[in-house]
Tab-separated table of C-alpha atoms in Angstrom:
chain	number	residue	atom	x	y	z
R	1	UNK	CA	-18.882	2.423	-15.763
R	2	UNK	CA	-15.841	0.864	-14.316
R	3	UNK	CA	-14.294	2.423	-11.348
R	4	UNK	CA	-10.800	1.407	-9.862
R	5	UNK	CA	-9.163	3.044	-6.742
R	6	UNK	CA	-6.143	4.523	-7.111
R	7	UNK	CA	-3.081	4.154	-5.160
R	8	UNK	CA	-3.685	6.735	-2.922
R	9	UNK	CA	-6.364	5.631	-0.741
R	10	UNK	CA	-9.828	7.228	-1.075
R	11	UNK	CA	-9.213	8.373	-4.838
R	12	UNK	CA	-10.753	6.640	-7.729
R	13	UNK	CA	-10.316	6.137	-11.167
R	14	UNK	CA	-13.484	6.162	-13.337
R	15	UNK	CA	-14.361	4.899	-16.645
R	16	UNK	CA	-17.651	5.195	-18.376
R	17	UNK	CA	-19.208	2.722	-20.851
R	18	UNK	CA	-19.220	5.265	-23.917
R	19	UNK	CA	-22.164	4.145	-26.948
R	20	UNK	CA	-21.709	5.439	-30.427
R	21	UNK	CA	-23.418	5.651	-33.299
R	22	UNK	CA	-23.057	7.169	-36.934
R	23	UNK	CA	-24.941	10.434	-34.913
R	24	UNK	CA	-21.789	10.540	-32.209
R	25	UNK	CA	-21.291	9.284	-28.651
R	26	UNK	CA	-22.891	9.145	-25.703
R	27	UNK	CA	-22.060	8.302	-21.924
R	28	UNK	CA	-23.179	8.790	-18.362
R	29	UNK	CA	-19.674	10.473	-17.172
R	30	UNK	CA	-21.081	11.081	-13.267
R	31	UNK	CA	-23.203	8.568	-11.333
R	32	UNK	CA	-23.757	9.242	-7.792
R	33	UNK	CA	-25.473	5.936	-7.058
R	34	UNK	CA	-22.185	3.989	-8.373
R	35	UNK	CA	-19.427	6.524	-6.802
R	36	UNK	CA	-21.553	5.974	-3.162
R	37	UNK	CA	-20.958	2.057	-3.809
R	38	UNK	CA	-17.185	2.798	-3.342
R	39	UNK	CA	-16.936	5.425	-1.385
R	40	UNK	CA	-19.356	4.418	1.241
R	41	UNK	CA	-21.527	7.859	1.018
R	42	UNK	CA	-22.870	10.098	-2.076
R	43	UNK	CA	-20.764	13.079	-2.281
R	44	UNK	CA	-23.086	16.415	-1.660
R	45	UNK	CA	-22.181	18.652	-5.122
R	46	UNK	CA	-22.684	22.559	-4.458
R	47	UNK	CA	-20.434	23.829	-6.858
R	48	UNK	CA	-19.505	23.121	-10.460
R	49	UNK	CA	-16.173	24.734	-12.223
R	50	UNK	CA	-14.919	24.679	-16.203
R	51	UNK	CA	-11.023	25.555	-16.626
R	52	UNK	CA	-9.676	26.075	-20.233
R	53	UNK	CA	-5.889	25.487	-20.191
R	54	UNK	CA	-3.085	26.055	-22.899
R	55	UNK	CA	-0.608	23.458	-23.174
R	56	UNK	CA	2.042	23.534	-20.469
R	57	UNK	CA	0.117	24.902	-17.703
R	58	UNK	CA	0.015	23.208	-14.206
R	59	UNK	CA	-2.761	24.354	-11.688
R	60	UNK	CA	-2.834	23.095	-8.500
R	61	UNK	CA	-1.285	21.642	-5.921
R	62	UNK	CA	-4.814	23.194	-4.385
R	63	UNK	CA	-6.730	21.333	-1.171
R	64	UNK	CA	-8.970	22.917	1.653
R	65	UNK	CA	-9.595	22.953	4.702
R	66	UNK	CA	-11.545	20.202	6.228
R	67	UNK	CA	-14.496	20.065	7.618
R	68	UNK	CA	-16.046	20.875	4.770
R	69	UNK	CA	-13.256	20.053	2.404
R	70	UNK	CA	-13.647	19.752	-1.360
R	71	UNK	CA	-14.215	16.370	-3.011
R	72	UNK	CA	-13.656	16.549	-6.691
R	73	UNK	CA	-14.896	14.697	-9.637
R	74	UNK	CA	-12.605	15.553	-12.339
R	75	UNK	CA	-13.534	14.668	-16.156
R	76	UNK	CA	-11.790	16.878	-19.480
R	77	UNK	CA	-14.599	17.528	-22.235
R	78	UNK	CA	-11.873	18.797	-24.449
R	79	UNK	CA	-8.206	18.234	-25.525
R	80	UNK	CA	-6.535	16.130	-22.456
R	81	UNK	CA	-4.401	16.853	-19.084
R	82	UNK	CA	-2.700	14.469	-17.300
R	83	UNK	CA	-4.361	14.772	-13.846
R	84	UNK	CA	-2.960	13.627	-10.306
R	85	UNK	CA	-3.497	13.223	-6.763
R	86	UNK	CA	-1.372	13.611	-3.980
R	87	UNK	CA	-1.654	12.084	-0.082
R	88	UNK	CA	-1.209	14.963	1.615
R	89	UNK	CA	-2.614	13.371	4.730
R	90	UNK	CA	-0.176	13.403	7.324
R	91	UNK	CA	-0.045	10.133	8.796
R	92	UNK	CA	-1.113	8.364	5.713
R	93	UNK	CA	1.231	5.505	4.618
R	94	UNK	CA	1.215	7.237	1.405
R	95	UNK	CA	1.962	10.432	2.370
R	96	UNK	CA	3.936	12.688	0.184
R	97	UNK	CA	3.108	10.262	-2.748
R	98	UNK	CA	0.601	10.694	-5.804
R	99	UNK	CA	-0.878	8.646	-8.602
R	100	UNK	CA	-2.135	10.112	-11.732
R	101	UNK	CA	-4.739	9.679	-14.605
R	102	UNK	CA	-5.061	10.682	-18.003
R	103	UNK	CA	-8.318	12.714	-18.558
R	104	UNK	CA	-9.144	12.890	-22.411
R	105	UNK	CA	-12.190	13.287	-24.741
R	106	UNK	CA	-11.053	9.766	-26.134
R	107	UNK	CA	-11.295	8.068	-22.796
R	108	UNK	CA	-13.286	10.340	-21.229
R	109	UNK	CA	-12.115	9.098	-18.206
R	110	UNK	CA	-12.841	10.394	-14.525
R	111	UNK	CA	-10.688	10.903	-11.208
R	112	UNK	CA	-12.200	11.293	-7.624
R	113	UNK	CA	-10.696	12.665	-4.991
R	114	UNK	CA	-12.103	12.654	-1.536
R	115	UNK	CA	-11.627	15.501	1.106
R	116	UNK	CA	-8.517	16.477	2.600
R	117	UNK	CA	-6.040	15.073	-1.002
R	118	UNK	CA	-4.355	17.369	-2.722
R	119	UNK	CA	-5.021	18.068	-6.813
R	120	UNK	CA	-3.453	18.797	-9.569
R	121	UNK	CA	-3.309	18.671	-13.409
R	122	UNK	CA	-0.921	19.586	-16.575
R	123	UNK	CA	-2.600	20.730	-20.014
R	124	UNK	CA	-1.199	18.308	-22.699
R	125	UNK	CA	-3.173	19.942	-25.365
R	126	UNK	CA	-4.199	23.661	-25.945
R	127	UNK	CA	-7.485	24.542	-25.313
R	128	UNK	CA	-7.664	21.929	-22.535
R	129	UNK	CA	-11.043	21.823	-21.009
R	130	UNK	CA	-11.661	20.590	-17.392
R	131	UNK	CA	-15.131	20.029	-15.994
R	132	UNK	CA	-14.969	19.246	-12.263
R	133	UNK	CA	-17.905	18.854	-9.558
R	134	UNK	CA	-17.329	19.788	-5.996
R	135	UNK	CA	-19.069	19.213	-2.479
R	136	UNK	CA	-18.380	22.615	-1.627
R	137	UNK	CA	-18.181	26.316	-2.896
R	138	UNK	CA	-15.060	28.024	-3.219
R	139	UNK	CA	-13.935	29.877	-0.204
R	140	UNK	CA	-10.093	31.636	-0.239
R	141	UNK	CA	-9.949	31.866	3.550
R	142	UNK	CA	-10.190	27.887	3.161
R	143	UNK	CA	-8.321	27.219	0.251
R	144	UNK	CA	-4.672	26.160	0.100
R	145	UNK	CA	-1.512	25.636	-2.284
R	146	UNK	CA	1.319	23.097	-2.539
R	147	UNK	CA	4.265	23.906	-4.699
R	148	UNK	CA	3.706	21.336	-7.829
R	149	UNK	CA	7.755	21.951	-8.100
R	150	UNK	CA	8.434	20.554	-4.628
R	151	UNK	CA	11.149	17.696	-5.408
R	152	UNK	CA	10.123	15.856	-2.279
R	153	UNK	CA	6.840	15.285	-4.114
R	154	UNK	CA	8.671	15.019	-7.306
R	155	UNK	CA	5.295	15.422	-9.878
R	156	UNK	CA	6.470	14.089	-13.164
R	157	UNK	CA	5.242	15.982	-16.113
R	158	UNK	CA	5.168	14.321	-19.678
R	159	UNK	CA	7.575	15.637	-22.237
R	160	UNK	CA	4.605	16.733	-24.749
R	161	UNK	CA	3.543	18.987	-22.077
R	162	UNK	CA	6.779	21.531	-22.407
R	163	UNK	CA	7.654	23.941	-20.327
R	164	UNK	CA	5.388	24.276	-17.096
R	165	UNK	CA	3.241	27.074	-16.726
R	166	UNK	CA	2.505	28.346	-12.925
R	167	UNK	CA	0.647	30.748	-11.671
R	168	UNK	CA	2.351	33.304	-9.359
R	169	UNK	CA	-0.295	32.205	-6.197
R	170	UNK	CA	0.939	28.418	-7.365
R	171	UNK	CA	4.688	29.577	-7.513
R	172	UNK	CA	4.773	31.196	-4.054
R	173	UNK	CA	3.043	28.406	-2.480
R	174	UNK	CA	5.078	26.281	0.497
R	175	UNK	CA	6.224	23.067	-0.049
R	176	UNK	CA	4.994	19.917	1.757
R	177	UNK	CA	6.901	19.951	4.666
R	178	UNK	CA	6.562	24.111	4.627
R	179	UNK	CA	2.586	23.425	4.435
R	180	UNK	CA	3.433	20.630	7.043
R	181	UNK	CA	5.241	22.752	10.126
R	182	UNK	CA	2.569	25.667	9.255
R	183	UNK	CA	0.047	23.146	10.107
R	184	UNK	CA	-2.130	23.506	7.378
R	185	UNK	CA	-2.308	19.831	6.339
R	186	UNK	CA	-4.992	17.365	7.595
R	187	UNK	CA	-3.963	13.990	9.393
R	188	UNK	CA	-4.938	10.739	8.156
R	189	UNK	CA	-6.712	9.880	11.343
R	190	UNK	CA	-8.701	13.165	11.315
R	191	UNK	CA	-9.473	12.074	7.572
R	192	UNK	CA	-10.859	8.883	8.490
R	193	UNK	CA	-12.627	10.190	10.830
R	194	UNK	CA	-14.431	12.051	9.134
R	195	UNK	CA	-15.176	9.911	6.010
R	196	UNK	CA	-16.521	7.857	8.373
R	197	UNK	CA	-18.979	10.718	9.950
R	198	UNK	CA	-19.979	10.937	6.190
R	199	UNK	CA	-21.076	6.914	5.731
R	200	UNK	CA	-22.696	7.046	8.954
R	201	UNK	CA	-24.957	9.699	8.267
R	202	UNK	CA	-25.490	8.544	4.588
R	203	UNK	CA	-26.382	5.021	6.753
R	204	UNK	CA	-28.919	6.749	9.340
R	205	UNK	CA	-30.345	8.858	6.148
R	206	UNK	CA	-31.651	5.620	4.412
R	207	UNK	CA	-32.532	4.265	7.871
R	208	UNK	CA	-35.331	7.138	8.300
């Protein structure tokens, strides 16, 4: 697989070597051993989630508190979304801006996101299917929203995708610089500090 860093720092773009045959296809879509190569740790999965979208529908801007945070390894196994990430590290000389990837079941491309980045992703198809892996479970008290609306992040959705479709918990959420002043947005330096905690242990773990 080929993997190329976004340009957000600490997100990844990730495409696998796909082998077909008159049977069908096959590919290795997740790789732990090659993500920890660029990433400088493997990422600890505990929770796996399936969304089916129709065509229009936005989820996210979602994040969580960190520590733990969720990392997210983002593939579609059906139809396609166009998925994105947004710095939402404050601090970060990329803060307030995102970079985006199309997720098919052409492709079959990947997207990961470390801790503490915001997500998102518009259905392009009906019937969209996204498969993502996370290093943590889901807990509400934890979990947070960004308005994908807010102009100041200024998400651009593709024509094909028509009309966005929110949630009401997506509509109501606060903007950036709401989510900012509320304080519930990490800092880049707390970020790095703790990807760092994460190498270092995955460092003294092959050391034992």
């Amino acid at each position: 697989m080929q993997i190329r860093e976004l340009k957000i720092p600490d997100s990844y773009e990730i495409t696998p070597k796909q082998f077909g045959d008159d049977r069908g296809v096959f590919l290795e879509w997740y790789r732990f051993d090659k993500l920890a190569e660029v990433v400088g740790h493997p990422v600890q999965l505990r929770q796996a989630n399936t969304s089916v979208s129709k065509r229009g529908v936005v989820r996210g801007i979602h994040f969580a508190d960190v520590p733990l945070g969720q990392a997210k390894y983002v593939t579609a196994t059906h139809g396609a979304v166009l998925d994105y990430v947004i710095d939402i590290r404050v601090g970060s000389a990329t803060y307030g801006q995102w970079d985006s990837v199309l997720l098919d079941d052409v492709d079959r491309r990947a997207i990961y996101l470390s801790e503490g980045l915001g997500h998102a992703f518009v259905a392009l198809t009906d019937d969209a299917t996204v498969s993502y892996l996370v290093s943590d479970t889901f807990h509400a008290e934890r979990e947070h929203g960004i308005d994908p609306l807010d102009p100041e992040i200024g998400l651009v959705f593709p024509e094909g995708a028509g009309e966005p479709l929110l949630s009401p918990k997506d509509t109501s959420a606060p903007t950036l610089a709401e989510a900012a002043v509320a304080g519930l947005l990490p800092t880049w330096d707390d970020m790095r500090a703790y990807y760092a905690s994460l190498d270092a242990a995955h460092v003294a773990g092959e050391g034992e």
